[in-house]
XYZ file of C-alpha atoms in Angstrom:
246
model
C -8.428 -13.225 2.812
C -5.379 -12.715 5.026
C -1.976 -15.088 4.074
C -2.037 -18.439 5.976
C 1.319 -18.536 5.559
C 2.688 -15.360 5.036
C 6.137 -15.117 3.660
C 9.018 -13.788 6.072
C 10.670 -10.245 6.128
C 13.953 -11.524 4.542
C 11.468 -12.923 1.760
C 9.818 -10.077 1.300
C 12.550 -7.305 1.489
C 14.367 -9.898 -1.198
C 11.622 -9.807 -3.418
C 11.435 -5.687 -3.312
C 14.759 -5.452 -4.098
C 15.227 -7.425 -6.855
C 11.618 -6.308 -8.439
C 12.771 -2.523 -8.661
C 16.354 -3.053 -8.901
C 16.638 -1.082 -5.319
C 20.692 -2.290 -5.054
C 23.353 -3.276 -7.396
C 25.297 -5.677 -7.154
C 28.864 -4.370 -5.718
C 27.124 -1.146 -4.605
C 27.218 0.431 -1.238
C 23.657 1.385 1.121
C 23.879 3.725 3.752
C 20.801 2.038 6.464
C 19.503 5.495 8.600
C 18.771 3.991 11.710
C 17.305 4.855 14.876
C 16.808 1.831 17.245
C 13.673 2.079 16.684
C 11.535 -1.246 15.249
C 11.751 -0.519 11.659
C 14.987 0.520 11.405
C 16.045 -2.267 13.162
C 14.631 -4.752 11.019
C 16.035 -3.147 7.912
C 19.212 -3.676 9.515
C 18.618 -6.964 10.455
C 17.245 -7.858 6.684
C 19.792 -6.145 4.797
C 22.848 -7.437 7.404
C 21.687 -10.779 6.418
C 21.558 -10.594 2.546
C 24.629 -8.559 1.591
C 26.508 -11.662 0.853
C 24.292 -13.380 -1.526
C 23.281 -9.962 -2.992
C 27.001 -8.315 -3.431
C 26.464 -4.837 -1.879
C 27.920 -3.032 1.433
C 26.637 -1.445 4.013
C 27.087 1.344 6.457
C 24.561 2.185 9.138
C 23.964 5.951 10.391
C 21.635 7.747 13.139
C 20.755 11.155 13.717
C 19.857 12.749 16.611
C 17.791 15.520 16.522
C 18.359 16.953 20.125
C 14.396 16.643 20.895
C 14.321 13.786 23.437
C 17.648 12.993 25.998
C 16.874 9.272 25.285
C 17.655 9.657 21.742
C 21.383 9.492 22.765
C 21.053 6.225 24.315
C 18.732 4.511 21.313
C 21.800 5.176 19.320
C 24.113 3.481 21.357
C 21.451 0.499 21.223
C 21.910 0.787 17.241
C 25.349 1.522 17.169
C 26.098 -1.689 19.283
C 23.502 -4.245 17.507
C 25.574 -2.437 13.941
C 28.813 -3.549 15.229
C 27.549 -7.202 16.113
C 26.838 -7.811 12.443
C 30.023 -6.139 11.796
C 28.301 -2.948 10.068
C 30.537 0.257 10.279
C 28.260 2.658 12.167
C 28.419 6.702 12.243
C 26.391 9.439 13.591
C 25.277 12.985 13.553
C 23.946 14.935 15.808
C 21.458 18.523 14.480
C 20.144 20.950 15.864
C 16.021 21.174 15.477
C 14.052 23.742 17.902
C 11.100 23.115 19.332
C 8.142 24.904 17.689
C 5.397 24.747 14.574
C 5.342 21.823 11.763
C 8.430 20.387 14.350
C 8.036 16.761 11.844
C 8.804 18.410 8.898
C 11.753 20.544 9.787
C 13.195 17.224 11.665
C 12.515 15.355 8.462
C 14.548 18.242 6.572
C 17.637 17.628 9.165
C 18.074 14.811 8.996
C 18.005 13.906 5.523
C 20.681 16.501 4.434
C 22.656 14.615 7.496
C 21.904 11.259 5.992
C 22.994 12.743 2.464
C 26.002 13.985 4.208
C 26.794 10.866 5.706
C 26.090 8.793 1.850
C 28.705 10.824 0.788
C 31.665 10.428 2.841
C 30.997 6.385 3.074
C 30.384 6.367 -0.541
C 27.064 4.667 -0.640
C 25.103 5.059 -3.598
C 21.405 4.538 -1.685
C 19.771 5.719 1.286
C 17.548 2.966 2.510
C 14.833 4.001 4.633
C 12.774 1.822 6.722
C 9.550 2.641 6.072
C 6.715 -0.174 5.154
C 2.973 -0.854 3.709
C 1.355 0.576 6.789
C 3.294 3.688 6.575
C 2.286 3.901 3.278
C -1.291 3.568 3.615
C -1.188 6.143 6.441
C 0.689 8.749 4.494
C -1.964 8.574 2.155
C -4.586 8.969 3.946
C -2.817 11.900 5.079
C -2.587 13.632 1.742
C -6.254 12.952 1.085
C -7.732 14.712 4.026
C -5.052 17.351 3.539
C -6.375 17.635 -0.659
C -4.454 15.871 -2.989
C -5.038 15.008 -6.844
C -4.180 10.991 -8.118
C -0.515 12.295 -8.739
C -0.899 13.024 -5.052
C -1.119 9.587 -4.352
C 2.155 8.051 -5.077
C 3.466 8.504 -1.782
C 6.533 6.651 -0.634
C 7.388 4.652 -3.903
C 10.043 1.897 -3.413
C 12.429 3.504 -5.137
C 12.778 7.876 -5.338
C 15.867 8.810 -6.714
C 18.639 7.490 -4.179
C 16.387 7.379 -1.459
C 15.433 3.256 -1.525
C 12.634 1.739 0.877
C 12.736 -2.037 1.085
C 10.554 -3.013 3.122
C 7.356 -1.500 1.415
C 6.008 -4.333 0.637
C 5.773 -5.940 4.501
C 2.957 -5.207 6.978
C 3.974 -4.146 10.426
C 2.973 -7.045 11.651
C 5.626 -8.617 9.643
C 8.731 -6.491 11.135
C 6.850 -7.430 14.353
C 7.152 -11.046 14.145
C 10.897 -10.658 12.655
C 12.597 -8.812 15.688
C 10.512 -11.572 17.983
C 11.684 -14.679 16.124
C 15.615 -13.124 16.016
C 14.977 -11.319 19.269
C 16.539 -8.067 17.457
C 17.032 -5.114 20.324
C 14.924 -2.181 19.516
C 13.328 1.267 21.758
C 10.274 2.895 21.219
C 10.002 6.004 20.833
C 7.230 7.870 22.964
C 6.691 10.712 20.427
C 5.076 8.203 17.884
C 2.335 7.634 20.664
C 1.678 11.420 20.953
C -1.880 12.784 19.902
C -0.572 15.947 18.822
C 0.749 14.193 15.375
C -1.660 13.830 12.401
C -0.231 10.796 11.504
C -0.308 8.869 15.233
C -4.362 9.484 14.649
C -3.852 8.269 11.558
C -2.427 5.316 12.990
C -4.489 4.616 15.686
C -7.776 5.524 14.584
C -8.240 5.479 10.955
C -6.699 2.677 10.113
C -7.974 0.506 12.340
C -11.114 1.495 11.597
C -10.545 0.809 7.876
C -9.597 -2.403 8.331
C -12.347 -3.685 10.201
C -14.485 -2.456 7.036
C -12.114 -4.353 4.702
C -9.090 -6.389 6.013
C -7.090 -6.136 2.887
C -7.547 -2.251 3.151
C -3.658 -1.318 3.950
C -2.905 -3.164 0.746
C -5.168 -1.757 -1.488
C -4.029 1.993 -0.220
C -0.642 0.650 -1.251
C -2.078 -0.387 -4.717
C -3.503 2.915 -5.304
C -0.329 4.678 -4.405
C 1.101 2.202 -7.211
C -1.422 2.765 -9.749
C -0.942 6.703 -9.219
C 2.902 6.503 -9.310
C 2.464 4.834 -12.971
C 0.189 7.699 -13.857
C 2.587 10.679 -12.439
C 5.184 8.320 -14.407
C 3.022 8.349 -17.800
C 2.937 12.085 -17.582
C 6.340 13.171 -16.864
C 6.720 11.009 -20.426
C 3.832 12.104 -22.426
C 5.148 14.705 -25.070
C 4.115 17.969 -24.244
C 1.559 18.650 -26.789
C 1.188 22.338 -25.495
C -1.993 21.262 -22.868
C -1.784 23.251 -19.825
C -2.755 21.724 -16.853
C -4.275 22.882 -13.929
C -4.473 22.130 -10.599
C -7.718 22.009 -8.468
């Protein structure tokens, strides 16, 4: 059954954190944000519980020279940063149009957020992906072929890289920038057929949920139980098995 009272973002990005031990206290996070919704919210969150949690924060955008509106959703960011008194930088790349343009975008701009960690000193990257984009990178790797070590996509902590929102809905980051009317853009690429994962989105998912409403959360279960397993193995003595792929 859905929540009848479900708890807020700051609740839930609270809870992450201190379940996986995402941020120490006295420790520095580097937010990558775009002005987009997510990022936002992350912002938001985090802006709100450095305090009572003991770490810093810098915020950082990249623009990846695709869209000429880019520019100004980082001056959106860049000003809502400063507001909460957040030091803001950011970095502009270089990516060509052409084939697999997601991935090679992806590649950019995490060796500028890396970049960016370094000079500020922060010891996490703190993305703001959440339980929907969970689910629907899953479903990506199973159409695409995938074994159950496959399946731990986008755990809430991988190495630096930190994601505390993974445990919120998108309906929850929704209702946060509404109820602290939080500026955000939108970004018209994320509406654009062409992606695998804006099908995904659109289509699949909805689909699944009418079949089960709980669906995005067990995804996010499964991606749990298989990060456990990948876990188990990377511990497991090697006992000379070879194992092979299918």
């Amino acid at each position: 059954m859905p929540r009848s009272h479900p708890p807020t973002l700051i609740t839930l990005v609270r809870a992450t954190i201190r379940a996986h031990g995402l941020v120490r206290s006295g420790s520095t996070v580097l937010v990558a944000v775009s002005g987009g919704p997510d990022s936002m919210a992350l912002l938001h969150v985090l802006a709100g519980l450095r305090s009572r949690m003991g770490f810093g924060l810098f915020a950082h955008g990249v623009d990846h020279g695709l869209r000429p509106e880019a520019s100004q959703e980082l001056d959106v960011a860049e000003r809502f940063a400063r507001s909460l008194d957040i030091p803001f930088g950011r970095t502009a790349v270089a990516v060509q149009p052409g084939g697999n343009l997601q991935a090679r975008a992806r590649t950019a701009r995490w060796k500028a957020l890396w970049e960016a960690a370094e000079r500020t000193g922060a010891e996490r990257i703190a993305t703001g992906h959440h339980a929907d984009d969970r689910a629907e990178t899953l479903i990506m790797r199973l159409t695409r072929g995938t074994g159950i070590r496959g399946l731990a996509v986008l755990p809430p902590r991988d190495g630096e890289r930190i994601r505390p929102m993974l445990r919120a809905r998108r309906t929850d980051i929704t209702a946060h920038l509404a109820r602290h009317a939080v500026p955000h853009c939108h970004d018209p690429s994320n509406d654009s057929r062409r992606f695998l994962r804006t099908r995904v989105r659109r289509e699949v998912v909805p689909l699944l949920q009418e079949l089960c409403p709980r669906a995005v959360e067990h995804m996010c279960a499964l991606a749990d139980e298989a990060a456990l397993t990948r876990a188990a193995d990377w511990l497991r003595p090697n006992l000379g098995v070879t194992h092979h792929k299918c």
